[in-house]
Amino acid sequence: PGAAPDAKRYYFDAVVKCCTYLPTMYNFLVGRALSDQDTSSAEGRASVEKRITNGLGITPLGLMQPPAYALLYDQSKNSFGKSKTLRCPHYIEDGGRCGIWRHRESTCATWFCKHVKGSAGYAFWRDGLQGLLHNIEINLARWCLTELQVSDELLRNAVDSPAWKADAATLTSEALDDRVNAEFYAESWGEWHGREREFYIRCAELVDRLSWNEVLEICGPEARARAQLTTKAFRTMTSDELPAKLRVGSFELIHMQPGTMRLKTYSEYDPIDVPSAVMDVLPYFDGRPTADVIETIAEEHGVQIEQALIQKMVQFDLLVPVK
């Protein structure tokens, strides 16, 4: 508080945090939110109801980004974490809470500005688990359509038609004015038009009784492959084993003060402060065996580099394995 912002660092507005993003809320997640009768979920449930009533981006696959929002978001990369205009409609100002927290989708469930174990944590959450969950979400949403035996036309629209995607191509004058094309909307919903809430709740009921093995069977070989890769990423994240050989990774110096340097490595949101004494010995990590490097530093500098420190530098990509 009171400190001048560093021009080289990225700051979020405390009023919006990282909630300047509107995720796709797939049909079964919408149904769960609508069915959640916990008093603490009332505001979030009301925000979902409001969007359904409005009709923009409301499809049998789920609640999509309205076209105008999608265009603004795509063209406002430097506004993430800063713009009130882009704030999620499920954001609750009182306490800065998420109204659909228990029913949030894969992006919101796996995005963090800072990760425990740095890039190793990022690899698990974003390169592993997020892709797995997203694959499952879209496939379960489509599966719900087949289980509810929707018409062929509705099913075809759900999997093929670009009109279901909220992007600049669908940015009509009606969409800009937050109005829905009633004829297109009715065609999109087919036999379920007027029963959207019932549809979403039925989807939730279908998914809620599935086991994990049934989910993987429904979602197919890609989901099973992603599950295997996610398991491997988890093992890597939780391992304390040091790579046999290391070299210095890429980094950017963003701040310097006596005795310490602040570096950007794997993420602009998660810089790392490194003592100058550690920076002095980094060049020793040139691909030689890690054990030899530790021994050489001890002999020439009288400093014993602890394994935990090396592990942290590996986790933040300051040191990277030599394959």
XYZ file of C-alpha atoms in Angstrom:
323
model
C 0.000 0.000 0.000
C 1.255 3.433 -0.962
C 4.133 2.076 -3.044
C 4.526 3.241 -6.624
C 3.871 0.462 -9.162
C 6.847 -0.950 -11.019
C 6.346 -0.251 -14.738
C 7.892 -3.619 -15.629
C 5.475 -5.659 -13.524
C 1.905 -6.718 -14.294
C -0.707 -5.714 -11.729
C -4.317 -6.832 -11.345
C -7.054 -4.498 -10.163
C -8.158 -5.700 -6.726
C -11.779 -4.984 -7.678
C -11.778 -7.456 -10.566
C -8.827 -9.784 -9.794
C -8.501 -12.479 -12.490
C -12.278 -12.582 -13.036
C -12.093 -10.577 -16.272
C -12.999 -13.708 -18.189
C -16.337 -15.338 -18.956
C -15.938 -19.119 -19.194
C -18.110 -21.497 -21.185
C -20.450 -23.124 -18.691
C -21.399 -26.499 -20.148
C -24.967 -27.774 -19.948
C -24.526 -30.179 -17.037
C -22.667 -27.513 -15.025
C -25.514 -25.079 -15.686
C -27.926 -27.704 -14.435
C -25.908 -28.180 -11.276
C -25.889 -24.440 -10.599
C -29.646 -24.224 -11.152
C -30.236 -27.190 -8.814
C -27.937 -25.900 -6.065
C -30.320 -24.809 -3.312
C -27.633 -23.912 -0.768
C -28.347 -20.417 0.552
C -24.730 -19.415 -0.107
C -25.308 -20.136 -3.818
C -28.381 -17.938 -4.201
C -26.594 -14.979 -5.835
C -24.697 -17.214 -8.208
C -27.826 -19.138 -9.150
C -29.599 -15.833 -9.823
C -26.755 -14.763 -12.134
C -27.187 -17.976 -14.144
C -30.956 -17.468 -14.291
C -30.447 -13.914 -15.509
C -28.215 -15.040 -18.369
C -30.692 -17.699 -19.457
C -33.499 -15.152 -19.436
C -31.365 -12.750 -21.489
C -30.750 -15.473 -24.086
C -27.404 -14.301 -25.495
C -25.013 -17.210 -25.936
C -27.558 -19.620 -24.434
C -27.335 -22.959 -26.269
C -28.061 -26.636 -25.554
C -24.304 -27.139 -25.179
C -24.208 -24.547 -22.396
C -23.795 -20.848 -21.691
C -21.293 -19.405 -24.167
C -19.639 -15.991 -24.316
C -21.986 -13.476 -25.982
C -20.507 -12.322 -29.330
C -19.773 -8.747 -28.205
C -17.991 -9.984 -25.082
C -15.969 -12.521 -27.085
C -14.755 -9.854 -29.498
C -13.838 -7.434 -26.707
C -11.953 -10.119 -24.819
C -9.990 -11.255 -27.868
C -8.969 -7.692 -28.688
C -8.118 -6.618 -25.124
C -5.175 -8.759 -24.108
C -3.699 -6.092 -21.829
C -7.008 -5.680 -19.999
C -6.934 -9.062 -18.295
C -7.210 -8.581 -14.563
C -7.892 -4.866 -14.991
C -11.108 -4.108 -16.898
C -14.437 -3.881 -15.098
C -16.171 -4.132 -18.486
C -14.811 -7.661 -18.906
C -15.687 -8.800 -15.420
C -17.553 -12.112 -15.269
C -21.325 -11.763 -14.662
C -21.071 -14.468 -11.988
C -18.645 -12.352 -9.947
C -20.080 -11.269 -6.585
C -18.802 -7.862 -5.537
C -19.499 -8.457 -1.861
C -16.297 -10.189 -0.849
C -15.011 -10.623 -4.412
C -16.429 -14.145 -4.660
C -17.360 -16.450 -7.522
C -21.080 -17.183 -7.624
C -20.616 -20.479 -9.471
C -17.473 -21.635 -7.645
C -18.725 -25.176 -6.978
C -19.767 -25.534 -10.621
C -16.930 -23.694 -12.391
C -15.458 -25.133 -15.573
C -11.929 -26.243 -16.412
C -10.328 -22.854 -17.142
C -11.377 -21.302 -13.852
C -10.678 -24.505 -11.921
C -7.056 -24.699 -13.071
C -5.893 -21.090 -13.591
C -3.631 -19.555 -10.954
C -1.480 -16.436 -11.183
C 1.156 -18.164 -9.033
C 1.856 -21.890 -8.792
C 3.248 -23.978 -5.986
C 6.430 -25.442 -7.504
C 6.444 -22.893 -10.316
C 6.474 -24.238 -13.860
C 6.114 -27.806 -12.588
C 2.823 -26.741 -11.024
C 1.862 -24.914 -14.209
C 2.576 -28.032 -16.291
C 0.263 -30.088 -14.083
C -2.632 -27.623 -13.858
C -2.562 -25.992 -17.283
C -0.762 -28.394 -19.641
C -2.225 -31.479 -18.002
C -5.409 -31.220 -15.990
C -7.034 -28.294 -17.831
C -6.857 -30.057 -21.183
C -8.230 -33.250 -19.657
C -11.149 -31.495 -17.976
C -11.971 -29.432 -21.056
C -12.035 -32.542 -23.237
C -14.362 -34.219 -20.754
C -16.640 -31.175 -20.484
C -17.272 -30.801 -24.202
C -17.725 -34.536 -24.750
C -20.090 -34.959 -21.807
C -22.092 -31.942 -23.001
C -22.521 -33.595 -26.411
C -23.237 -36.951 -24.804
C -26.083 -35.348 -22.885
C -27.658 -34.303 -26.183
C -27.626 -37.876 -27.469
C -28.958 -39.254 -24.186
C -31.849 -36.792 -24.245
C -32.557 -37.897 -27.828
C -32.665 -34.423 -29.316
C -33.532 -34.030 -32.989
C -30.887 -34.612 -35.667
C -31.005 -30.933 -36.613
C -30.373 -29.764 -33.069
C -27.573 -32.297 -32.675
C -25.987 -31.216 -35.976
C -26.074 -27.569 -34.920
C -24.451 -28.423 -31.618
C -21.431 -30.129 -33.142
C -20.993 -28.449 -36.534
C -22.549 -25.017 -36.912
C -20.255 -21.988 -36.431
C -23.353 -20.067 -35.361
C -22.994 -21.802 -32.004
C -19.632 -20.173 -31.469
C -19.738 -16.699 -29.961
C -17.203 -14.778 -32.022
C -16.902 -11.776 -34.333
C -18.698 -13.642 -37.125
C -21.890 -13.656 -35.055
C -21.588 -10.024 -33.977
C -24.878 -8.776 -35.391
C -26.547 -5.454 -34.624
C -28.910 -7.361 -32.322
C -26.013 -8.904 -30.404
C -24.393 -5.492 -30.002
C -27.615 -4.235 -28.427
C -27.896 -7.283 -26.155
C -30.895 -8.543 -28.080
C -31.506 -12.099 -29.237
C -32.622 -13.114 -32.710
C -35.797 -14.870 -31.625
C -36.136 -16.969 -34.780
C -32.562 -18.264 -34.654
C -32.817 -18.864 -30.925
C -35.971 -20.963 -31.346
C -34.364 -22.986 -34.143
C -31.274 -23.544 -32.025
C -33.287 -25.044 -29.192
C -35.681 -27.022 -31.349
C -38.062 -29.157 -29.317
C -36.562 -27.873 -26.052
C -37.349 -24.222 -26.775
C -39.052 -22.756 -23.706
C -37.791 -25.587 -21.504
C -34.146 -24.563 -21.306
C -33.879 -24.827 -17.513
C -35.432 -28.274 -17.497
C -32.976 -29.310 -20.212
C -29.940 -28.171 -18.219
C -31.138 -29.882 -15.050
C -31.705 -33.131 -16.951
C -28.121 -32.899 -18.234
C -26.825 -32.521 -14.685
C -28.809 -35.550 -13.550
C -27.325 -37.634 -16.353
C -23.721 -36.687 -15.571
C -24.026 -36.826 -11.779
C -24.538 -40.580 -11.742
C -21.481 -41.384 -13.861
C -18.379 -43.000 -12.394
C -14.905 -41.872 -13.462
C -14.426 -45.009 -15.555
C -17.756 -44.356 -17.292
C -16.697 -40.763 -18.002
C -13.461 -41.969 -19.640
C -15.370 -44.552 -21.656
C -17.844 -41.941 -22.931
C -15.160 -39.374 -23.739
C -12.966 -41.802 -25.630
C -9.258 -42.365 -26.306
C -8.221 -38.697 -26.191
C -9.564 -38.327 -22.657
C -7.821 -41.529 -21.588
C -4.561 -40.320 -23.141
C -4.886 -36.952 -21.416
C -5.606 -38.684 -18.108
C -2.385 -40.658 -18.488
C -0.378 -37.499 -19.289
C -1.966 -35.654 -16.359
C -0.968 -38.476 -14.006
C 2.610 -38.217 -15.259
C 2.585 -34.420 -14.812
C 1.403 -34.915 -11.238
C 4.258 -37.306 -10.511
C 6.736 -34.794 -11.941
C 5.251 -31.968 -9.877
C 5.435 -33.944 -6.632
C 8.892 -35.422 -7.229
C 11.914 -34.031 -5.416
C 14.414 -35.840 -7.629
C 17.042 -33.574 -9.168
C 17.830 -33.915 -12.896
C 21.226 -35.506 -13.536
C 22.404 -32.548 -15.648
C 21.255 -28.917 -15.685
C 21.848 -25.747 -17.630
C 20.678 -22.152 -17.162
C 17.223 -21.469 -18.596
C 15.811 -18.306 -20.145
C 14.897 -15.411 -17.889
C 14.327 -11.665 -17.910
C 15.669 -9.298 -15.261
C 12.762 -7.102 -14.164
C 14.081 -5.540 -10.952
C 17.348 -5.208 -9.102
C 18.163 -4.107 -5.599
C 21.204 -4.602 -3.360
C 21.721 -8.324 -2.834
C 18.684 -9.493 -4.846
C 17.489 -9.743 -8.429
C 13.852 -10.270 -9.455
C 13.508 -12.461 -12.536
C 10.661 -13.419 -14.853
C 10.991 -17.042 -15.914
C 8.007 -19.235 -16.768
C 5.307 -16.607 -16.121
C 5.005 -12.829 -15.964
C 2.580 -13.269 -13.054
C 4.997 -15.271 -10.897
C 8.474 -13.678 -10.757
C 11.159 -15.087 -8.508
C 13.588 -13.191 -6.238
C 17.094 -14.635 -6.455
C 20.018 -13.624 -4.183
C 22.926 -12.130 -6.099
C 25.207 -14.788 -4.604
C 23.126 -17.471 -6.303
C 23.168 -15.590 -9.599
C 26.984 -15.538 -9.394
C 27.189 -19.336 -9.455
C 24.496 -19.988 -12.077
C 27.035 -20.219 -14.956
C 28.480 -23.349 -13.328
C 25.328 -25.176 -14.412
C 26.466 -25.708 -17.996
C 25.317 -29.243 -18.677
C 27.833 -31.021 -16.475
C 26.522 -33.571 -13.944
C 24.651 -31.750 -11.196
C 26.649 -33.473 -8.447
C 29.930 -32.259 -10.017
C 28.614 -28.690 -10.226
C 27.648 -28.679 -6.541
C 31.117 -29.970 -5.618
C 32.905 -27.405 -7.796
C 30.914 -24.489 -6.327
C 31.755 -25.678 -2.816
C 35.470 -25.912 -3.642
C 35.787 -22.581 -5.474
C 33.315 -20.438 -3.488
C 33.122 -22.176 -0.139
C 29.357 -22.337 -0.547
C 27.275 -25.474 -0.236
C 24.271 -25.217 -2.571
C 21.405 -27.079 -0.945
C 19.263 -29.482 -2.943
C 16.068 -27.586 -2.024
C 17.470 -24.399 -3.592
C 18.427 -26.183 -6.803
C 15.015 -27.842 -6.879
C 13.294 -24.456 -6.630
C 15.389 -23.068 -9.483
C 14.390 -26.108 -11.561
C 10.729 -25.630 -10.685
C 10.895 -22.011 -11.860
C 12.809 -22.896 -15.065
C 15.829 -20.919 -13.930
C 17.636 -24.212 -14.365
C 16.432 -26.698 -16.974
C 17.325 -30.376 -17.481
C 19.791 -31.368 -20.181
C 18.408 -34.335 -22.074
